[in-house]
Tab-separated table of C-alpha atoms and ligand atoms in Angstrom:
chain	number	residue	atom	x	y	z
R	2	MET	CA	24.192	-66.180	-92.283
R	3	ALA	CA	23.850	-67.903	-88.887
R	4	ARG	CA	22.372	-65.736	-86.189
R	5	ASP	CA	24.994	-64.421	-83.749
R	6	THR	CA	23.563	-66.085	-80.672
R	7	ALA	CA	26.353	-64.817	-78.409
R	8	ILE	CA	25.010	-61.295	-78.856
R	9	PHE	CA	21.302	-61.889	-79.515
R	10	ASP	CA	20.937	-64.106	-76.445
R	11	LEU	CA	22.424	-61.305	-74.371
R	12	ILE	CA	20.057	-58.767	-75.942
R	13	GLU	CA	17.150	-61.025	-74.980
R	14	LYS	CA	18.488	-61.285	-71.413
R	15	GLU	CA	18.811	-57.502	-71.177
R	16	LYS	CA	15.231	-57.155	-72.381
R	17	GLU	CA	14.107	-59.526	-69.608
R	18	ARG	CA	16.110	-57.522	-67.058
R	19	GLN	CA	14.442	-54.315	-68.204
R	20	LEU	CA	10.980	-55.931	-68.162
R	21	HIS	CA	11.238	-57.401	-64.674
R	22	GLY	CA	13.010	-54.638	-62.787
R	23	ILE	CA	12.033	-51.265	-61.351
R	24	GLU	CA	14.076	-48.716	-63.295
R	25	LEU	CA	14.714	-45.617	-61.193
R	26	ILE	CA	17.811	-44.223	-62.951
R	27	ALA	CA	16.770	-40.621	-63.609
R	28	SER	CA	18.474	-40.462	-67.009
R	29	GLU	CA	16.987	-43.652	-68.460
R	30	ASN	CA	13.726	-44.329	-70.269
R	31	PHE	CA	12.059	-46.819	-72.621
R	32	VAL	CA	11.456	-45.871	-76.254
R	33	SER	CA	8.452	-46.657	-78.429
R	34	ASP	CA	8.571	-49.380	-81.094
R	35	ASP	CA	8.657	-46.681	-83.792
R	36	VAL	CA	11.737	-45.046	-82.262
R	37	MET	CA	13.376	-48.470	-81.945
R	38	ASN	CA	12.531	-49.426	-85.550
R	39	ALA	CA	13.931	-46.178	-86.950
R	40	MET	CA	17.189	-46.827	-85.085
R	41	GLY	CA	17.433	-50.365	-86.425
R	42	SER	CA	16.810	-49.313	-90.037
R	43	VAL	CA	18.789	-49.253	-93.308
R	44	LEU	CA	19.649	-45.609	-92.675
R	45	THR	CA	22.638	-46.922	-90.701
R	46	ASN	CA	24.154	-47.871	-94.074
R	47	LYS	CA	24.377	-44.285	-95.330
R	48	TYR	CA	27.296	-41.856	-95.125
R	49	ALA	CA	26.136	-38.233	-95.091
R	50	GLU	CA	28.933	-35.938	-93.899
R	51	GLY	CA	27.750	-32.352	-94.154
R	52	LEU	CA	24.272	-30.882	-93.778
R	53	PRO	CA	21.030	-31.441	-95.754
R	54	GLY	CA	21.590	-30.079	-99.280
R	55	LYS	CA	25.350	-29.666	-98.646
R	56	ARG	CA	26.782	-33.171	-98.305
R	57	TYR	CA	30.151	-34.649	-99.176
R	58	TYR	CA	28.515	-37.888	-100.476
R	59	GLY	CA	26.034	-38.752	-103.221
R	60	GLY	CA	22.693	-40.453	-102.609
R	61	CYS	CA	21.716	-38.267	-99.662
R	62	GLU	CA	18.405	-37.005	-101.069
R	63	ILE	CA	16.348	-39.205	-98.749
R	64	VAL	CA	18.377	-38.775	-95.552
R	65	ASP	CA	18.289	-35.025	-96.264
R	66	GLN	CA	14.501	-35.165	-95.908
R	67	VAL	CA	14.776	-37.211	-92.713
R	68	GLU	CA	17.228	-34.761	-91.162
R	69	ASN	CA	15.150	-31.746	-92.203
R	70	ILE	CA	12.055	-33.242	-90.547
R	71	ALA	CA	14.063	-33.847	-87.345
R	72	ILE	CA	15.267	-30.216	-87.317
R	73	GLU	CA	11.797	-28.840	-88.070
R	74	ARG	CA	10.103	-30.893	-85.318
R	75	LEU	CA	12.780	-30.091	-82.752
R	76	CYS	CA	12.520	-26.344	-83.432
R	77	LYS	CA	8.734	-26.540	-83.086
R	78	LEU	CA	8.983	-28.521	-79.832
R	79	PHE	CA	11.209	-25.968	-78.098
R	80	GLY	CA	10.390	-22.770	-79.984
R	81	ALA	CA	13.914	-22.634	-81.421
R	82	GLU	CA	14.943	-20.762	-84.562
R	83	TRP	CA	17.905	-23.038	-85.348
R	84	ALA	CA	19.010	-26.581	-84.498
R	85	ASN	CA	21.666	-29.148	-85.337
R	86	VAL	CA	20.503	-32.729	-84.725
R	87	GLN	CA	23.792	-34.499	-85.510
R	88	PRO	CA	25.621	-34.704	-82.143
R	89	HIS	CA	26.075	-38.360	-81.223
R	90	SER	CA	25.500	-37.593	-77.534
R	91	GLY	CA	25.031	-34.789	-75.031
R	92	ALA	CA	28.776	-34.759	-74.354
R	93	GLN	CA	29.445	-34.362	-78.115
R	94	ALA	CA	26.910	-31.538	-78.306
R	95	ASN	CA	28.638	-29.731	-75.438
R	96	ALA	CA	32.077	-30.353	-76.962
R	97	ALA	CA	30.930	-28.723	-80.198
R	98	VAL	CA	29.480	-25.701	-78.363
R	99	LEU	CA	32.696	-25.136	-76.405
R	100	LEU	CA	34.747	-25.493	-79.589
R	101	ALA	CA	32.512	-22.952	-81.343
R	102	CYS	CA	32.506	-20.390	-78.530
R	103	LEU	CA	35.964	-20.546	-77.006
R	104	ASN	CA	39.672	-20.585	-77.664
R	105	PRO	CA	41.822	-23.023	-75.679
R	106	GLY	CA	42.576	-21.538	-72.273
R	107	ASP	CA	39.421	-19.389	-72.134
R	108	LYS	CA	37.544	-19.314	-68.837
R	109	ILE	CA	34.246	-21.109	-68.315
R	110	LEU	CA	31.915	-21.061	-65.314
R	111	GLY	CA	29.938	-24.254	-64.674
R	112	PHE	CA	27.872	-26.003	-62.020
R	113	ASP	CA	30.143	-28.057	-59.757
R	114	LEU	CA	29.922	-31.760	-60.651
R	115	SER	CA	29.747	-32.766	-56.994
R	116	HIS	CA	26.776	-30.404	-56.513
R	117	GLY	CA	24.829	-31.859	-59.436
R	118	GLY	CA	26.619	-30.577	-62.557
R	119	HIS	CA	28.045	-32.611	-65.432
R	120	LEU	CA	31.513	-33.798	-66.484
R	121	THR	CA	31.389	-31.665	-69.644
R	122	HIS	CA	30.750	-28.480	-67.632
R	123	GLY	CA	34.421	-28.108	-66.673
R	124	SER	CA	35.402	-31.222	-64.729
R	125	PRO	CA	39.202	-31.619	-64.563
R	126	VAL	CA	38.908	-35.216	-65.835
R	127	ASN	CA	37.021	-34.092	-68.961
R	128	PHE	CA	38.145	-32.181	-72.091
R	129	SER	CA	36.120	-29.207	-70.805
R	130	GLY	CA	38.348	-28.872	-67.757
R	131	LYS	CA	41.566	-29.698	-69.560
R	132	ILE	CA	41.347	-27.480	-72.642
R	133	TYR	CA	39.508	-24.571	-71.003
R	134	LYS	CA	39.967	-22.939	-67.603
R	135	PRO	CA	37.043	-23.946	-65.389
R	136	HIS	CA	35.511	-22.106	-62.441
R	137	PHE	CA	32.458	-23.290	-60.575
R	138	TYR	CA	29.353	-22.266	-58.678
R	139	GLY	CA	27.425	-24.676	-56.471
R	140	VAL	CA	24.382	-24.966	-54.266
R	141	ASN	CA	23.731	-23.093	-51.047
R	142	LYS	CA	24.574	-25.324	-48.084
R	143	GLU	CA	21.351	-24.473	-46.234
R	144	THR	CA	18.817	-24.630	-49.078
R	145	GLY	CA	20.443	-27.146	-51.434
R	146	LYS	CA	19.421	-24.795	-54.289
R	147	VAL	CA	21.696	-23.129	-56.865
R	148	ASP	CA	23.578	-20.260	-55.263
R	149	TYR	CA	23.069	-17.432	-57.792
R	150	GLU	CA	24.984	-14.992	-55.572
R	151	MET	CA	27.983	-17.286	-55.842
R	152	MET	CA	27.515	-17.530	-59.614
R	153	GLU	CA	27.457	-13.727	-59.799
R	154	GLU	CA	30.462	-13.294	-57.545
R	155	VAL	CA	32.639	-15.792	-59.454
R	156	ALA	CA	31.474	-14.376	-62.805
R	157	ARG	CA	32.375	-10.818	-61.752
R	158	ARG	CA	35.754	-11.924	-60.470
R	159	GLU	CA	36.774	-14.306	-63.254
R	160	LYS	CA	34.969	-12.827	-66.289
R	161	PRO	CA	34.326	-16.200	-67.984
R	162	LYS	CA	33.535	-16.254	-71.698
R	163	LEU	CA	30.897	-18.928	-71.193
R	164	ILE	CA	28.525	-19.638	-68.295
R	165	ILE	CA	27.071	-23.159	-68.300
R	166	CYS	CA	23.833	-23.902	-66.488
R	167	GLY	CA	21.953	-27.190	-66.266
R	168	ALA	CA	22.584	-30.334	-64.272
R	169	SER	CA	22.624	-34.095	-64.018
R	170	ALA	CA	21.424	-34.303	-60.432
R	171	TYR	CA	19.392	-31.245	-59.444
R	172	SER	CA	15.687	-31.337	-58.683
R	173	ARG	CA	14.836	-27.617	-58.980
R	174	ASP	CA	14.004	-25.258	-61.845
R	175	TRP	CA	16.518	-22.670	-63.124
R	176	ASP	CA	16.254	-18.870	-63.174
R	177	TYR	CA	17.498	-18.288	-66.723
R	178	ALA	CA	16.582	-14.572	-66.696
R	179	ARG	CA	18.847	-14.039	-63.686
R	180	ILE	CA	21.704	-15.947	-65.311
R	181	ARG	CA	21.332	-13.754	-68.430
R	182	LYS	CA	21.728	-10.605	-66.330
R	183	ILE	CA	24.956	-11.991	-64.865
R	184	ALA	CA	26.221	-13.032	-68.308
R	185	ASP	CA	25.420	-9.658	-69.879
R	186	GLU	CA	27.216	-7.838	-67.074
R	187	VAL	CA	30.458	-9.778	-67.610
R	188	GLY	CA	30.169	-10.221	-71.398
R	189	ALA	CA	29.688	-14.000	-71.337
R	190	LEU	CA	27.627	-16.321	-73.477
R	191	ILE	CA	25.316	-18.848	-71.795
R	192	LEU	CA	25.019	-22.539	-72.591
R	193	ALA	CA	21.963	-24.174	-71.021
R	194	ASP	CA	22.329	-27.954	-70.921
R	195	ILE	CA	18.762	-29.163	-70.409
R	196	SER	CA	19.510	-32.871	-70.936
R	197	HIS	CA	17.591	-33.978	-67.876
R	198	PRO	CA	14.413	-31.854	-67.767
R	199	ALA	CA	14.076	-31.297	-71.557
R	200	GLY	CA	10.688	-33.004	-71.785
R	201	MET	CA	9.301	-30.840	-69.008
R	202	ILE	CA	10.595	-27.681	-70.666
R	203	ALA	CA	9.134	-28.747	-74.031
R	204	THR	CA	5.709	-29.201	-72.437
R	205	GLY	CA	5.830	-25.921	-70.507
R	206	MET	CA	6.141	-27.481	-67.058
R	207	LEU	CA	9.450	-25.781	-66.304
R	208	ASN	CA	11.021	-22.459	-67.367
R	209	SER	CA	12.354	-22.409	-70.917
R	210	PRO	CA	15.945	-21.209	-71.490
R	211	MET	CA	15.279	-20.371	-75.167
R	212	GLU	CA	14.682	-16.653	-74.662
R	213	HIS	CA	17.534	-16.034	-72.215
R	214	CYS	CA	20.330	-18.487	-73.018
R	215	HIS	CA	22.330	-18.078	-76.204
R	216	ILE	CA	22.782	-21.805	-76.866
R	217	VAL	CA	20.853	-24.817	-75.573
R	218	THR	CA	21.923	-28.473	-75.689
R	219	THR	CA	20.096	-31.605	-74.675
R	220	THR	CA	20.376	-35.342	-74.892
R	221	THR	CA	17.420	-37.004	-76.589
R	222	HIS	CA	17.115	-40.189	-74.518
R	223	LYS	CA	16.156	-39.043	-71.029
R	224	THR	CA	12.801	-37.323	-70.398
R	225	LEU	CA	12.574	-36.752	-74.179
R	226	ARG	CA	12.243	-40.540	-74.604
R	227	GLY	CA	14.101	-40.771	-77.892
R	228	PRO	CA	17.224	-42.591	-79.068
R	229	ARG	CA	20.566	-42.117	-77.320
R	230	GLY	CA	21.920	-38.861	-78.783
R	231	GLY	CA	22.298	-35.099	-78.514
R	232	VAL	CA	21.182	-31.880	-80.209
R	233	ILE	CA	22.107	-28.177	-80.192
R	234	MET	CA	19.559	-25.349	-80.475
R	235	MET	CA	19.340	-21.576	-80.434
R	236	GLY	CA	16.250	-19.543	-79.642
R	237	LYS	CA	17.671	-16.989	-82.086
R	238	ASN	CA	20.701	-17.131	-84.292
R	239	PHE	CA	23.186	-14.305	-83.640
R	240	ASP	CA	26.456	-12.932	-85.002
R	241	ASN	CA	29.728	-14.671	-84.183
R	242	PRO	CA	30.284	-12.854	-80.879
R	243	PHE	CA	34.021	-13.009	-80.219
R	244	GLY	CA	35.112	-12.916	-83.854
R	245	LEU	CA	36.211	-16.549	-83.541
R	246	LYS	CA	37.982	-17.860	-86.586
R	247	TRP	CA	37.371	-21.178	-88.311
R	248	VAL	CA	39.897	-22.885	-90.547
R	249	ASN	CA	38.375	-21.432	-93.719
R	250	GLY	CA	37.712	-17.983	-92.404
R	251	ASN	CA	35.489	-16.142	-90.020
R	252	PRO	CA	31.886	-17.433	-90.015
R	253	LYS	CA	29.434	-14.603	-89.686
R	254	SER	CA	26.768	-16.334	-87.644
R	255	MET	CA	26.775	-18.503	-84.548
R	256	ALA	CA	24.737	-21.099	-86.467
R	257	ALA	CA	27.534	-21.448	-89.029
R	258	LEU	CA	30.120	-21.722	-86.252
R	259	LEU	CA	28.113	-24.377	-84.406
R	260	ASP	CA	27.457	-26.394	-87.568
R	261	ALA	CA	31.190	-26.336	-88.345
R	262	ALA	CA	32.036	-27.272	-84.753
R	263	VAL	CA	29.854	-30.411	-85.037
R	264	PHE	CA	31.201	-31.367	-88.465
R	265	PRO	CA	34.101	-31.293	-89.215
R	266	GLY	CA	35.004	-29.925	-85.783
R	267	THR	CA	34.203	-32.848	-83.524
R	268	GLN	CA	32.428	-35.507	-85.610
R	269	GLY	CA	32.523	-37.284	-88.942
R	270	GLY	CA	29.489	-38.892	-90.557
R	271	PRO	CA	26.158	-38.286	-88.795
R	272	LEU	CA	24.143	-41.304	-87.604
R	273	GLU	CA	21.161	-40.878	-89.918
R	274	HIS	CA	19.342	-43.892	-88.412
R	275	VAL	CA	19.560	-42.201	-84.996
R	276	ILE	CA	18.519	-38.861	-86.512
R	277	ALA	CA	15.446	-40.628	-87.954
R	278	ALA	CA	14.678	-42.011	-84.484
R	279	LYS	CA	15.143	-38.522	-83.026
R	280	ALA	CA	12.603	-37.218	-85.567
R	281	VAL	CA	10.133	-39.936	-84.536
R	282	ALA	CA	10.617	-39.117	-80.831
R	283	PHE	CA	10.179	-35.373	-81.462
R	284	GLY	CA	6.973	-36.169	-83.360
R	285	GLU	CA	5.752	-38.186	-80.372
R	286	ALA	CA	6.696	-35.378	-77.979
R	287	LEU	CA	4.607	-32.916	-80.006
R	288	LYS	CA	1.466	-34.974	-79.323
R	289	PRO	CA	-0.890	-34.216	-76.399
R	290	GLU	CA	-0.307	-37.712	-74.917
R	291	TYR	CA	3.314	-36.783	-74.281
R	292	ALA	CA	2.281	-33.769	-72.175
R	293	THR	CA	0.047	-36.116	-70.166
R	294	TYR	CA	3.002	-38.468	-69.735
R	295	MET	CA	5.290	-35.638	-68.621
R	296	ASN	CA	2.718	-34.430	-66.145
R	297	GLN	CA	2.545	-37.951	-64.699
R	298	VAL	CA	6.365	-38.108	-64.464
R	299	LYS	CA	6.271	-34.924	-62.383
R	300	LEU	CA	3.391	-36.123	-60.182
R	301	ASN	CA	5.137	-39.444	-59.617
R	302	ALA	CA	8.422	-37.741	-58.675
R	303	ALA	CA	6.733	-35.377	-56.220
R	304	THR	CA	4.813	-38.271	-54.626
R	305	LEU	CA	7.879	-40.517	-54.466
R	306	ALA	CA	9.897	-37.733	-52.781
R	307	GLU	CA	7.132	-37.293	-50.168
R	308	GLU	CA	7.086	-41.032	-49.526
R	309	PHE	CA	10.854	-41.069	-48.964
R	310	VAL	CA	10.609	-38.092	-46.599
R	311	LYS	CA	7.861	-39.920	-44.635
R	312	ARG	CA	10.353	-42.763	-44.169
R	313	GLY	CA	13.037	-40.446	-42.764
R	314	TYR	CA	15.096	-39.841	-45.936
R	315	GLN	CA	16.700	-36.474	-46.635
R	316	ILE	CA	16.073	-35.138	-50.142
R	317	ILE	CA	18.577	-32.475	-51.219
R	318	SER	CA	16.745	-29.108	-51.443
R	319	GLY	CA	13.791	-30.679	-49.611
R	320	GLY	CA	11.865	-31.965	-52.629
R	321	THR	CA	11.580	-31.922	-56.395
R	322	GLU	CA	10.086	-29.766	-59.131
R	323	ASN	CA	11.135	-32.073	-61.941
R	324	HIS	CA	11.533	-35.802	-62.670
R	325	SER	CA	14.344	-36.540	-60.228
R	326	MET	CA	15.616	-36.322	-56.677
R	327	LEU	CA	18.922	-36.682	-54.920
R	328	ILE	CA	18.701	-38.609	-51.639
R	329	ASP	CA	21.313	-38.090	-48.932
R	330	LEU	CA	21.758	-41.457	-47.200
R	331	ARG	CA	24.002	-40.255	-44.381
R	332	SER	CA	21.067	-40.186	-41.951
R	333	LYS	CA	20.630	-43.922	-42.653
R	334	GLY	CA	24.324	-44.703	-42.174
R	335	VAL	CA	24.565	-46.199	-45.677
R	336	THR	CA	26.771	-45.190	-48.642
R	337	GLY	CA	25.464	-44.693	-52.171
R	338	LYS	CA	27.614	-47.576	-53.384
R	339	ASP	CA	26.226	-50.042	-50.838
R	340	ALA	CA	22.655	-48.909	-51.513
R	341	GLU	CA	23.078	-49.239	-55.303
R	342	ASN	CA	24.596	-52.721	-54.986
R	343	ALA	CA	21.941	-53.986	-52.551
R	344	LEU	CA	19.061	-52.579	-54.646
R	345	VAL	CA	20.353	-54.342	-57.774
R	346	LEU	CA	19.979	-57.675	-55.930
R	347	ALA	CA	16.263	-56.894	-55.679
R	348	ASP	CA	16.102	-55.769	-59.360
R	349	ILE	CA	15.694	-52.106	-58.418
R	350	THR	CA	18.117	-49.913	-60.363
R	351	VAL	CA	19.363	-46.526	-59.139
R	352	ASN	CA	22.756	-44.866	-59.363
R	353	LYS	CA	25.016	-43.825	-56.534
R	354	ASN	CA	25.565	-40.082	-56.654
R	355	MET	CA	27.617	-37.529	-54.793
R	356	VAL	CA	25.605	-35.139	-52.657
R	357	PRO	CA	26.681	-31.489	-52.223
R	358	PHE	CA	29.642	-31.166	-49.822
R	359	ASP	CA	30.098	-34.951	-49.914
R	360	THR	CA	33.069	-36.375	-48.016
R	361	GLU	CA	32.944	-39.729	-49.838
R	362	SER	CA	34.683	-40.317	-53.178
R	363	PRO	CA	32.702	-40.497	-56.475
R	364	PHE	CA	33.187	-44.292	-56.344
R	365	VAL	CA	31.455	-44.536	-52.959
R	366	THR	CA	29.293	-41.401	-52.515
R	367	SER	CA	26.785	-40.534	-49.776
R	368	GLY	CA	23.690	-40.528	-51.944
R	369	ILE	CA	21.559	-42.044	-54.645
R	370	ARG	CA	19.768	-40.331	-57.522
R	371	VAL	CA	16.249	-41.460	-58.274
R	372	GLY	CA	13.940	-40.517	-61.154
R	373	THR	CA	10.511	-41.393	-62.496
R	374	PRO	CA	10.641	-41.104	-66.353
R	375	ALA	CA	11.154	-44.851	-66.915
R	376	ILE	CA	8.622	-46.199	-64.390
R	377	THR	CA	6.059	-43.721	-65.719
R	378	THR	CA	6.592	-44.983	-69.278
R	379	ARG	CA	5.766	-48.429	-67.878
R	380	GLY	CA	2.390	-47.075	-66.774
R	381	MET	CA	2.954	-46.375	-63.079
R	382	LYS	CA	0.943	-43.704	-61.305
R	383	GLU	CA	1.100	-41.873	-57.941
R	384	ASN	CA	-0.677	-44.695	-56.103
R	385	GLU	CA	2.287	-47.002	-56.786
R	386	MET	CA	4.945	-44.610	-55.468
R	387	ALA	CA	4.386	-45.531	-51.793
R	388	LYS	CA	5.044	-49.182	-52.658
R	389	ILE	CA	8.250	-48.312	-54.502
R	390	ALA	CA	9.519	-46.173	-51.602
R	391	GLU	CA	8.639	-49.002	-49.201
R	392	LEU	CA	10.593	-51.566	-51.260
R	393	VAL	CA	13.645	-49.287	-51.639
R	394	ASP	CA	13.550	-48.531	-47.906
R	395	LYS	CA	13.297	-52.223	-46.996
R	396	VAL	CA	16.466	-52.962	-48.976
R	397	ILE	CA	18.437	-49.951	-47.727
R	398	THR	CA	17.612	-50.663	-44.085
R	399	ASN	CA	18.394	-54.384	-44.452
R	400	ILE	CA	21.635	-54.441	-46.442
R	401	GLY	CA	23.233	-57.873	-46.082
R	402	ASN	CA	19.970	-59.580	-45.094
R	403	ASP	CA	19.489	-61.964	-48.042
R	404	GLU	CA	16.124	-63.224	-46.872
R	405	ILE	CA	14.546	-59.768	-46.795
R	406	ILE	CA	16.198	-58.730	-50.067
R	407	GLN	CA	14.923	-61.883	-51.790
R	408	ALA	CA	11.421	-61.169	-50.425
R	409	VAL	CA	11.637	-57.645	-51.906
R	410	HIS	CA	12.848	-59.145	-55.193
R	411	LYS	CA	9.730	-61.325	-55.297
R	412	GLU	CA	7.512	-58.278	-54.716
R	413	VAL	CA	9.338	-56.358	-57.464
R	414	LYS	CA	8.700	-59.214	-59.917
R	415	GLU	CA	5.001	-59.272	-59.035
R	416	LEU	CA	4.697	-55.495	-59.336
R	417	MET	CA	6.338	-55.410	-62.784
R	418	ALA	CA	4.703	-58.564	-64.211
R	419	ASN	CA	2.564	-58.065	-67.330
R	420	ARG	CA	3.663	-54.475	-67.861
R	421	PRO	CA	4.945	-53.641	-71.347
R	422	LEU	CA	8.135	-51.589	-71.516
R	423	PHE	CA	6.254	-48.797	-73.249
R	424	ALA	CA	2.740	-48.391	-71.832
R	425	TRP	CA	2.074	-44.790	-73.035
I	504	DSN	N1	25.305	-39.931	-67.253
I	504	DSN	C1	24.235	-39.009	-67.486
I	504	DSN	C2	23.245	-39.045	-66.376
I	504	DSN	O1	23.030	-40.123	-65.920
I	504	DSN	O2	22.711	-38.040	-65.977
I	504	DSN	C3	24.838	-37.731	-67.657
I	504	DSN	O3	25.890	-37.869	-68.544
């Protein structure tokens, strides 16, 4: 068969783009060759609806072993008692959790999207805000940190069935023990969505939600550096709390409810090639080198935040404890959209992001989100963070000046030359 050059030429171009640019999108990373090879394997040919040992198709004896290894490694990585590795994405994982825990119309309490939360935590444009009744907590205006008093107040008033913690754009750790107290007082379950800082939690650099939060979800492609996908975990399995019914009856345990909510609840056949790649990534994350990598991600983020502050940028909450930071560009008189577009011309990739109490729309925004997982995978250390901040600053303070932006582009190319995508 002739090679499909229309697509493979574009894949090659995208590879070149990734190789030559500075990737600062906080949710992106570069995977190892082993993770990539598992994803591009014959496992994509296999249908395997169901769970290992309980499938609706024959010939699953090998993918059963693959999926069991993925579950085993994931549980070891996070100290979980139970996991489901089938969700196709973080959004799918969250959809399954909400389906398992709630009836349509039930109240949920999530972190406001415009303060750093996620679409699936109750946004009105997402299923989570359409099928369920969302309420929100946010950050304190002065500190930029999660306002736990507000969380408590709304929880006491609204009595949600589910409290969701975790964020897409929040640079501080979470107080899971405090959230548990609030949840216990109002009779709610807690879902911790750790998609962003998962790698730091796995390596003990941030608080773990496993002991305090009933259910934990994460994507596998951000700090975890695996294939694009999602997973659901529980520190401990527990009895079906609200007596929720499933089509065939009343599952006794939360694990059974969650499994049913993934399949047949929200998905069909699992992507066994992606599950194999997840297993490979979890294996990599269990190695000491991964902890060294994570530590470097954190060091790089802290240094990069300091370098931005030195150049007069305002970081929401004043700094970072994880891999990311949210930069308020209002003091520079620039919107997130203009900054993102100008930086792309210099091959520096960030994403525009709303900042708390933003007056701009989500299509414009007043900020950008920056993260260090991807540049750290490419082998960058603290000593290169000043240069990156300098290049970003040069672009943001010279939007529209083609000559300066082209000069920055040249520097970016030199800085990224001869660096493999995966240097760790
Ligand atoms: N879009 C992901 C992120 O960039 O954080 C969240 O869905």
